[in-house]
XYZ file of C-alpha atoms in Angstrom:
653
model
C -16.999 43.338 117.386
C -15.857 46.003 115.104
C -14.434 45.363 111.673
C -12.345 47.794 109.653
C -11.752 46.921 106.098
C -9.665 48.616 103.388
C -9.743 52.047 105.143
C -8.283 55.076 103.237
C -7.905 58.709 104.301
C -6.844 61.494 102.110
C -6.380 65.122 102.859
C -3.748 66.153 100.353
C -1.977 64.373 97.594
C -0.633 61.803 99.785
C -3.075 59.700 101.956
C -2.780 59.557 105.705
C -3.119 55.788 105.482
C -4.633 53.255 102.984
C -5.601 49.588 102.910
C -6.084 49.552 106.633
C -7.869 46.295 107.909
C -8.064 45.171 111.317
C -10.845 43.884 113.888
C -11.338 45.188 117.328
C -12.468 42.169 119.480
C -14.418 41.840 122.739
C -11.914 42.947 125.639
C -9.351 43.915 123.411
C -6.809 46.452 124.982
C -5.231 48.156 121.879
C -2.609 51.042 121.940
C -2.721 53.121 118.665
C 0.833 54.338 118.130
C 2.693 56.339 115.433
C 4.449 59.873 114.964
C 2.386 62.926 115.413
C 0.349 63.659 112.326
C 0.283 59.961 111.272
C -3.524 59.891 111.833
C -4.078 58.343 115.156
C -6.745 60.807 116.169
C -8.327 60.669 112.705
C -8.854 56.873 113.003
C -10.360 57.159 116.385
C -12.883 59.784 114.963
C -13.684 57.432 112.009
C -14.501 54.516 114.408
C -16.547 56.810 116.662
C -18.545 57.903 113.535
C -17.545 61.400 113.751
C -15.636 61.524 110.501
C -15.906 59.576 107.186
C -13.077 57.833 105.426
C -12.250 58.449 101.873
C -12.740 54.778 101.194
C -13.285 51.523 103.021
C -15.858 50.366 105.681
C -16.191 50.292 109.415
C -18.798 47.543 110.283
C -20.235 47.981 113.860
C -23.017 45.765 115.025
C -26.287 47.754 115.930
C -26.296 46.876 119.540
C -22.555 47.969 120.138
C -22.159 51.029 122.012
C -19.187 53.324 121.763
C -17.562 55.931 124.309
C -15.237 58.411 122.725
C -13.085 60.874 124.555
C -11.233 63.215 122.237
C -8.144 65.173 123.030
C -9.926 68.653 122.976
C -13.699 69.185 123.324
C -15.806 72.190 123.640
C -17.600 71.942 127.091
C -20.390 74.183 127.994
C -22.639 73.484 130.820
C -24.242 75.294 133.800
C -24.763 72.563 136.381
C -22.947 71.239 139.378
C -20.373 68.408 139.128
C -22.514 65.759 140.349
C -25.454 66.926 138.103
C -23.406 66.931 134.965
C -22.118 63.356 135.914
C -25.616 62.221 136.513
C -26.189 62.761 132.863
C -24.326 59.629 132.095
C -27.314 57.830 133.657
C -30.076 59.693 131.729
C -31.735 56.424 130.807
C -31.798 55.166 134.257
C -32.810 58.647 135.704
C -35.919 58.597 133.283
C -36.815 55.067 134.413
C -36.538 56.040 138.008
C -38.914 58.879 137.394
C -41.458 56.656 135.474
C -41.199 54.318 138.474
C -41.987 57.051 140.761
C -45.025 58.219 138.919
C -46.381 54.605 138.738
C -45.709 54.464 142.500
C -47.620 57.738 143.044
C -50.536 56.442 140.777
C -50.721 53.028 142.561
C -51.075 54.703 145.972
C -53.802 57.167 144.806
C -56.000 54.657 143.123
C -58.436 52.429 144.882
C -59.752 50.281 142.146
C -57.523 47.374 143.163
C -59.670 44.607 141.382
C -59.826 46.513 137.963
C -58.126 45.257 134.911
C -56.409 48.730 134.527
C -54.874 48.483 138.119
C -53.556 45.042 137.548
C -51.995 46.179 134.136
C -50.334 49.189 136.017
C -48.851 46.809 138.762
C -47.623 44.369 136.069
C -45.979 47.125 134.198
C -44.488 48.527 137.368
C -43.018 45.113 138.213
C -41.482 44.482 134.890
C -40.045 48.115 134.833
C -38.604 47.744 138.392
C -37.010 44.399 137.755
C -35.369 45.979 134.522
C -34.284 48.910 136.546
C -32.610 46.707 139.226
C -30.848 44.455 136.582
C -29.380 47.618 135.086
C -27.995 48.572 138.559
C -30.381 51.538 138.720
C -30.291 51.728 142.494
C -26.450 51.769 142.858
C -25.536 54.400 140.368
C -25.063 57.250 142.937
C -22.375 55.277 144.649
C -20.822 54.457 141.375
C -20.636 58.154 140.469
C -19.149 58.995 143.862
C -16.431 56.292 143.458
C -15.562 57.332 139.763
C -15.249 60.846 140.538
C -13.223 60.341 143.569
C -10.966 58.003 141.585
C -10.347 60.840 139.129
C -9.224 63.185 141.827
C -12.372 65.020 142.844
C -13.146 65.590 146.616
C -16.734 65.017 148.023
C -16.876 68.859 148.674
C -16.340 69.406 144.860
C -19.553 67.595 144.010
C -21.940 70.473 144.677
C -19.764 73.091 143.053
C -20.699 74.474 139.625
C -18.703 73.034 136.706
C -17.911 76.659 135.592
C -15.610 77.149 138.545
C -13.250 74.330 137.330
C -10.601 74.603 134.707
C -10.638 72.833 131.284
C -8.519 69.912 132.549
C -10.887 69.250 135.420
C -14.027 69.467 133.292
C -12.260 67.056 130.915
C -12.220 64.689 133.925
C -15.963 65.095 134.377
C -16.374 63.978 130.675
C -14.319 61.031 131.157
C -16.083 60.056 134.243
C -19.460 60.212 132.219
C -17.862 58.101 129.467
C -16.545 55.383 131.952
C -19.865 55.371 133.828
C -21.875 54.636 130.681
C -19.890 51.339 130.338
C -19.867 51.243 126.513
C -18.770 48.174 124.640
C -15.906 49.955 123.132
C -13.900 52.783 124.810
C -11.860 55.115 122.434
C -9.600 57.293 124.447
C -7.456 59.954 122.782
C -4.778 60.961 125.367
C -6.808 60.262 128.532
C -3.979 61.012 130.915
C -3.083 64.540 129.543
C -5.226 66.311 132.500
C -4.545 63.419 135.275
C -2.098 63.376 138.099
C -0.217 60.171 138.986
C -2.946 58.884 141.373
C -5.758 59.331 138.947
C -3.807 57.616 136.275
C -3.217 54.625 138.414
C -6.851 54.498 139.328
C -7.846 54.699 135.681
C -5.427 51.833 134.993
C -7.284 49.717 137.482
C -10.539 50.614 136.129
C -9.756 49.899 132.539
C -8.052 46.504 133.417
C -11.299 45.382 135.324
C -13.683 46.886 132.692
C -15.296 44.324 130.381
C -15.206 46.952 127.540
C -12.728 46.799 124.558
C -10.270 49.707 124.784
C -8.470 51.592 121.912
C -6.467 54.408 123.172
C -3.820 57.079 121.921
C -1.280 57.920 124.692
C 2.230 59.151 124.956
C 2.446 57.806 128.556
C 4.569 54.677 128.187
C 3.917 53.298 131.569
C 0.066 53.763 131.197
C -0.052 51.938 127.852
C 2.217 49.227 129.100
C -0.089 48.697 132.063
C -3.337 48.884 130.171
C -2.739 47.416 126.639
C -1.806 43.956 125.377
C -1.874 44.765 121.614
C -0.267 47.491 119.459
C -1.540 48.958 116.185
C 1.149 51.181 114.528
C 0.327 53.757 111.770
C 3.516 54.024 109.772
C 4.350 54.962 106.190
C 0.732 55.155 105.328
C -0.003 51.640 106.551
C -1.366 50.104 109.733
C 0.803 47.202 111.242
C -0.707 44.930 113.888
C 1.584 43.757 116.596
C -0.205 41.349 119.078
C 2.010 42.431 121.972
C 2.459 45.131 124.742
C 4.212 48.295 123.757
C 7.545 47.561 125.234
C 7.645 44.247 123.143
C 6.356 46.096 120.065
C 9.461 48.497 120.399
C 11.793 45.575 120.155
C 9.799 43.874 117.294
C 9.720 47.414 115.309
C 13.443 47.772 115.655
C 14.024 44.418 114.055
C 11.393 45.202 111.427
C 13.034 48.486 110.491
C 16.410 46.901 110.230
C 14.902 44.475 107.773
C 13.295 47.286 105.812
C 16.678 49.061 105.767
C 18.438 45.990 104.410
C 15.697 45.656 101.673
C 15.711 49.217 100.846
C 19.533 49.152 100.487
C 19.415 45.883 98.198
C 16.629 47.462 96.075
C 18.625 50.671 95.726
C 21.557 48.754 94.744
C 19.487 46.857 92.113
C 18.119 49.977 90.775
C 21.552 51.656 90.425
C 22.850 48.625 88.546
C 19.777 48.608 86.170
C 20.211 52.411 85.439
C 24.032 51.763 84.977
C 23.252 49.069 82.329
C 20.596 51.287 80.592
C 22.969 54.059 80.385
C 25.885 51.995 79.172
C 24.155 50.203 76.336
C 21.391 52.657 75.544
C 22.833 53.260 71.930
C 24.048 49.849 71.194
C 21.685 48.101 68.743
C 22.871 44.613 69.877
C 21.785 45.381 73.316
C 18.470 46.998 72.591
C 16.373 44.111 73.666
C 18.090 43.842 77.030
C 17.955 47.611 77.436
C 14.188 47.671 76.907
C 13.657 44.671 79.411
C 15.743 46.590 82.140
C 13.512 49.784 81.376
C 10.402 47.689 81.958
C 11.736 46.081 85.064
C 12.660 49.506 86.582
C 9.143 50.965 85.832
C 7.560 47.773 87.688
C 9.698 48.308 90.726
C 7.588 49.336 93.814
C 9.790 51.644 95.995
C 10.219 50.235 99.455
C 9.436 52.829 102.216
C 11.408 52.820 105.434
C 9.797 53.914 108.725
C 10.727 57.515 109.682
C 14.250 57.978 111.105
C 14.415 57.234 114.782
C 15.549 60.590 116.315
C 15.774 59.145 119.862
C 19.375 58.543 119.433
C 20.075 62.327 119.227
C 22.080 63.432 122.201
C 21.665 66.860 123.567
C 23.706 68.682 126.116
C 22.999 71.859 127.864
C 25.544 74.636 127.173
C 28.168 75.269 129.818
C 27.018 77.556 132.645
C 28.299 79.061 135.947
C 28.557 76.903 139.017
C 25.827 77.589 141.600
C 26.048 77.526 145.235
C 25.927 74.333 147.079
C 22.140 74.779 147.977
C 20.336 76.405 145.069
C 16.879 76.395 146.905
C 16.231 76.416 150.665
C 12.625 76.766 152.085
C 12.123 77.460 155.758
C 8.527 77.456 157.096
C 7.118 78.574 153.815
C 3.293 79.026 153.363
C 0.784 80.213 150.876
C -2.776 80.947 151.206
C -5.432 82.523 148.946
C -9.075 82.145 150.260
C -7.905 78.887 151.589
C -4.410 77.453 152.699
C -2.566 75.952 149.773
C 0.375 74.714 152.094
C 2.139 75.663 155.038
C 5.323 74.900 156.947
C 7.228 73.872 154.034
C 10.843 72.993 154.743
C 13.003 71.690 151.971
C 16.687 72.005 150.959
C 17.663 71.118 147.372
C 21.361 70.487 146.906
C 23.346 71.434 143.798
C 23.028 68.665 141.223
C 20.055 66.933 142.646
C 17.252 66.005 140.241
C 13.863 66.137 142.211
C 10.238 65.659 141.478
C 7.213 67.505 142.690
C 4.173 65.159 142.787
C 0.679 65.028 144.094
C -2.911 65.695 142.999
C -3.704 68.615 140.875
C -4.456 71.764 142.993
C -2.242 70.812 146.031
C 0.297 73.514 145.307
C 3.184 72.175 143.232
C 2.996 74.897 140.627
C 2.201 77.398 143.373
C 5.582 76.709 145.222
C 7.206 76.952 141.742
C 5.765 80.406 141.311
C 6.996 81.291 144.778
C 10.584 80.069 143.841
C 10.350 82.239 140.724
C 9.303 85.327 142.768
C 5.975 85.496 140.659
C 3.682 85.501 143.966
C 4.076 86.662 147.478
C 4.301 84.077 150.250
C 5.074 83.633 154.058
C 8.247 82.338 155.461
C 11.762 82.191 154.248
C 12.760 81.049 150.592
C 16.319 81.441 149.598
C 17.612 81.091 146.242
C 21.333 80.250 146.321
C 24.361 82.093 145.129
C 25.061 82.233 141.318
C 21.693 80.375 140.432
C 20.609 80.959 136.980
C 17.100 79.544 136.592
C 15.649 78.037 133.298
C 11.831 77.995 133.694
C 9.414 76.047 131.596
C 5.837 76.304 132.122
C 2.867 76.222 129.729
C 2.674 80.126 129.487
C 6.206 80.264 128.493
C 4.976 79.398 124.879
C 3.223 82.801 124.910
C 6.390 84.732 125.139
C 7.755 83.625 121.810
C 8.134 85.984 118.826
C 5.130 85.347 116.585
C 6.902 86.618 113.483
C 9.832 84.371 113.641
C 9.715 80.836 111.997
C 10.385 77.849 114.022
C 14.045 77.599 112.729
C 14.733 81.325 113.410
C 13.421 80.987 116.856
C 16.073 78.310 117.709
C 18.835 79.796 115.482
C 18.874 83.048 117.698
C 19.575 81.163 120.888
C 21.921 78.484 119.532
C 25.616 79.024 119.906
C 28.835 77.207 118.640
C 28.605 73.799 117.068
C 25.067 73.343 118.078
C 23.895 75.584 115.404
C 25.091 72.869 112.796
C 22.539 70.445 114.337
C 19.438 72.620 114.545
C 17.481 70.704 111.952
C 18.470 67.287 113.866
C 17.108 68.861 117.113
C 13.943 70.323 115.402
C 13.426 66.784 113.934
C 13.692 65.093 117.237
C 10.963 67.407 118.524
C 8.736 66.798 115.815
C 9.591 70.054 113.648
C 11.275 68.127 110.795
C 11.042 69.202 107.179
C 8.846 71.847 106.145
C 7.551 72.255 109.709
C 10.583 74.265 110.627
C 9.586 76.913 108.220
C 6.317 77.627 109.793
C 5.799 80.904 111.635
C 5.133 80.810 115.346
C 1.891 82.566 114.925
C 0.369 79.608 112.983
C 1.506 76.993 115.519
C -0.970 75.356 117.948
C -0.576 75.420 121.846
C 1.168 72.253 121.963
C 3.665 73.121 119.159
C 4.443 76.358 120.928
C 5.186 74.527 124.181
C 7.441 72.227 122.301
C 9.355 75.077 120.625
C 9.695 76.780 124.012
C 11.153 73.511 125.494
C 13.807 73.475 122.656
C 14.812 76.986 123.361
C 15.262 76.269 126.985
C 17.452 73.329 126.225
C 19.963 75.640 124.540
C 20.223 78.305 127.365
C 23.160 78.457 129.680
C 21.302 77.771 133.067
C 22.210 75.858 136.230
C 18.689 75.273 137.761
C 15.995 73.924 135.660
C 12.372 74.201 136.740
C 10.131 72.273 134.475
C 6.241 72.334 134.984
C 4.663 69.404 133.056
C 7.339 69.227 130.383
C 5.999 66.233 128.701
C 2.459 67.096 128.062
C 2.969 67.677 124.305
C 5.868 65.516 123.485
C 5.822 62.079 121.834
C 7.825 59.192 123.339
C 10.976 59.726 121.243
C 10.982 63.508 122.053
C 10.647 62.556 125.717
C 13.719 60.221 125.586
C 15.702 62.984 124.162
C 14.526 65.477 126.755
C 15.172 62.899 129.643
C 18.579 62.072 128.399
C 19.429 65.725 128.358
C 18.315 66.296 131.767
C 20.128 63.270 133.158
C 23.447 64.620 131.597
C 22.787 68.093 132.913
C 25.416 69.073 135.447
C 22.984 71.479 137.159
C 19.932 70.990 139.464
C 16.451 70.170 138.293
C 12.912 70.432 139.763
C 10.337 68.534 137.865
C 6.582 68.746 138.170
C 5.366 65.797 136.244
C 2.682 62.969 136.337
C 4.686 60.913 133.901
C 6.124 57.863 135.803
C 8.277 56.524 132.902
C 9.868 60.030 132.473
C 10.607 60.448 136.024
C 11.915 56.884 136.570
C 15.683 56.899 136.668
C 15.822 60.630 136.351
C 14.961 61.961 139.967
C 16.600 60.764 143.268
C 14.121 62.612 145.524
C 10.407 63.053 145.597
C 8.369 65.835 147.322
C 4.768 64.959 147.725
C 2.210 67.632 147.940
C -1.057 66.897 149.807
C -3.212 68.146 152.726
C -1.463 71.381 152.847
C 1.894 69.645 153.620
C 4.958 68.691 151.513
C 6.661 65.438 152.532
C 10.163 64.347 151.396
C 10.695 60.863 150.078
C 14.421 59.723 149.202
C 14.608 57.552 146.148
C 12.987 57.425 142.678
C 9.330 57.770 141.535
C 8.581 53.998 142.021
C 10.124 54.075 145.531
C 7.724 56.897 146.334
C 4.802 55.082 144.845
C 5.482 51.976 146.959
C 5.668 54.119 150.179
C 2.910 56.501 149.361
C -0.476 56.072 151.236
C -2.292 56.396 148.012
C -0.789 53.117 146.874
C -2.375 51.465 149.873
C -5.853 52.666 148.876
C -5.392 51.166 145.529
C -4.303 47.738 146.910
C -6.906 47.632 149.747
C -5.621 48.942 152.887
C -2.749 48.664 155.536
C -0.912 51.579 157.157
C 1.630 53.745 155.802
C 4.144 51.990 157.819
C 3.324 48.680 156.327
C 3.697 50.063 152.743
C 7.081 51.367 153.651
C 8.060 48.123 155.142
C 7.150 46.261 151.938
C 9.424 48.686 149.902
C 12.371 48.383 152.312
C 12.439 44.547 152.463
C 10.539 43.446 149.499
C 8.108 41.500 151.485
C 7.570 43.636 154.954
C 9.143 43.169 158.254
C 9.531 39.574 159.514
C 6.660 38.471 161.368
C 6.736 37.898 165.268
C 8.153 34.568 166.229
C 10.015 34.077 163.089
C 12.663 36.851 163.048
C 14.637 35.257 166.072
C 15.257 32.280 163.937
C 16.870 34.373 161.153
C 20.508 34.117 160.401
C 22.233 36.454 162.851
C 25.649 37.038 161.043
C 28.547 38.020 163.077
C 27.201 36.225 166.324
C 29.941 33.442 166.697
C 29.143 32.203 170.186
C 25.873 30.942 171.749
C 25.762 34.063 174.373
C 26.311 36.471 171.386
C 23.373 34.882 169.579
C 21.197 35.055 172.522
C 22.029 38.732 173.244
C 21.402 39.510 169.369
C 18.157 37.679 169.577
C 16.981 39.841 172.418
C 17.934 43.061 170.651
C 15.977 41.859 167.649
C 12.933 41.167 169.731
C 13.425 44.547 171.421
C 13.537 46.174 167.902
C 10.568 44.279 166.633
C 8.352 45.413 169.545
C 9.340 48.998 169.139
C 8.424 48.578 165.376
C 5.058 47.016 166.422
C 4.327 49.806 168.890
C 5.205 52.472 166.385
C 2.773 50.839 163.879
C 0.109 50.771 166.335
C 0.613 54.362 167.192
C 0.567 55.268 163.577
C -2.647 53.445 162.918
C -4.299 55.152 166.039
C -3.274 58.613 164.740
C -4.473 57.837 161.101
C -7.831 56.583 162.509
C -8.396 59.728 164.494
C -7.343 61.956 161.516
C -10.109 60.206 159.523
C -12.561 60.977 162.314
C -11.559 64.585 162.353
C -11.768 64.748 158.580
C -15.442 63.592 158.754
C -16.205 66.138 161.587
C -14.430 69.106 159.757
C -16.340 68.421 156.643
C -19.686 69.128 158.299
C -20.719 72.761 158.663
C -21.242 72.727 162.416
C -17.502 71.749 163.021
C -15.927 73.676 160.064
C -14.860 76.469 162.308
C -14.149 74.553 165.451
C -10.638 75.982 166.395
C -10.003 73.376 169.061
C -10.608 70.597 166.603
C -8.570 72.223 163.860
C -5.571 72.688 166.351
C -5.903 68.987 167.303
C -5.979 68.126 163.650
C -2.741 70.035 162.880
C -0.892 68.528 165.841
C -2.062 65.095 165.026
C -0.678 65.546 161.366
C 2.680 66.791 162.832
C 2.899 63.876 165.243
C 1.905 61.454 162.440
C 4.797 62.830 160.037
C 7.283 62.455 163.028
C 6.073 58.947 163.901
C 6.434 57.835 160.289
C 10.006 59.061 160.170
C 10.629 57.359 163.564
C 8.988 54.063 162.193
C 11.187 54.317 158.953
C 14.520 54.630 161.177
C 13.194 51.725 163.483
C 12.552 49.536 160.400
C 15.783 50.196 158.810
C 17.711 49.362 161.851
C 15.684 46.125 162.238
C 16.487 45.247 158.683
C 20.083 45.864 159.412
C 19.982 43.417 162.298
C 18.340 40.611 160.361
C 20.201 40.768 157.141
């Protein structure tokens, strides 16, 4: 489909890459990887036709359409969300308008037998058939599904785009690109502004899309789930691996080991030649051999080795005071602006726990963090425990850095003890190696400042870490270093993140924010995803209870009529087995009744959602009170079901 031949890009003396040749085929799913600054975004811009290479060709067939989402774009519009999204169907909209004009003309004319009228009818028929073939009549529903998948509520559709943050407006641009259904999708960090639910929806969309995909992402789970081929930019070359990212990592490690061995052998050979030349330089009898060695030395092409892998760097937080047993306790905490963000938040975080705050953007994760930090007022009781020293990372922390200091000086001022001897290693692990460490803070980009603020936090003696989207500007190696440091951290950590791979194996409890409530889930991030109601909407239905069952037993609670035949360990006599079977049946009945009760409450909540979204019921206090009571009852019944299902599992295993 797209052929790249001998591509070369130069900005300074040394080219970003040269001699790059590869082909993007139909339905390819390609991950473009490499360290920051290697030229990934530049390559996407060249394929998109937004930048010209120094040399080489990019051959794209005339009928091939390309959709390109850059990392950063200037967005200026003054329409509503739905109107802006509708621009993706500009061609279809124009066709629809032409059809309406023709319909109007046909209804007004009376010269049914004339040649002109018959020509108009024929033109209308042809245009209408083409319109239907292009799916012109279903695009409104398609827009709604895509916007909803990317996290918008239906009530957002009529809101002006100017009311949304840059991240949400980028979602609108992504929706427009996806809806155009181009032949090739070029996506540069598409998950930066998405929450976990939206990322999973995008994964499904791309897996079902007929488009070829070339993407840059530091979200390991996302690229593993989407791509099946990996293009690496390294040492100015592009290497094509026909495998998923995780398999590429293994192959790359083997390749680097081969490079190192070849490099060491070459260096040994060079040293031997130099030693021979130096030893016999002034001996006339060896002049010919010396000249041969000199010529051989000049012809040697130095072997380049991929950049050093700093992911093996181990960081440890400095010693700190021991905090109280419960660093954070929330009792009936609530926060409202012009609308309720959340209410009745009750949670207790124990010393040493690593927990995740998850949920759609705008549901209150960062708001609760600000409540904990004392930055905003709230209702209810929120207690920060004894001797708690908080280390807080948010995007605005980067603005508090001294702009006149260099990167190295910023870290040198907070480093203590032996860690001062490893500052350059730490900076290298977070992409500030070499000359980058001498840059002044004032010339750094927003992402670079965020990384620097993160390094500084790692070196401060704290016992409660609160990290709000800590991985947004980190590459995979940097994320590995940070993850290992938090895992080894003796204190407590609250992490707000949409990066599943980062949270996996790091947190042992998940708090889900949504619908004005905060629910607690024991287990890791993938345990939550299996139990989350959102996961059901991805897979096509079922109740919350059913999803939890699948996560508990691996295949759900045993069906009626089969569990009584299960091995009942410990029941040695016939009478004991019969009694055990009766208990199992009673428990199964209780589980089924609980599931039916949950299904009824969920159905009623959906009915009330529809009613409350209409203007005539929006202020119906009786309905609002019923909604609140039903939500509380549903939470309680879900907890009861979980207990019943666990007891049933214990009886039958």
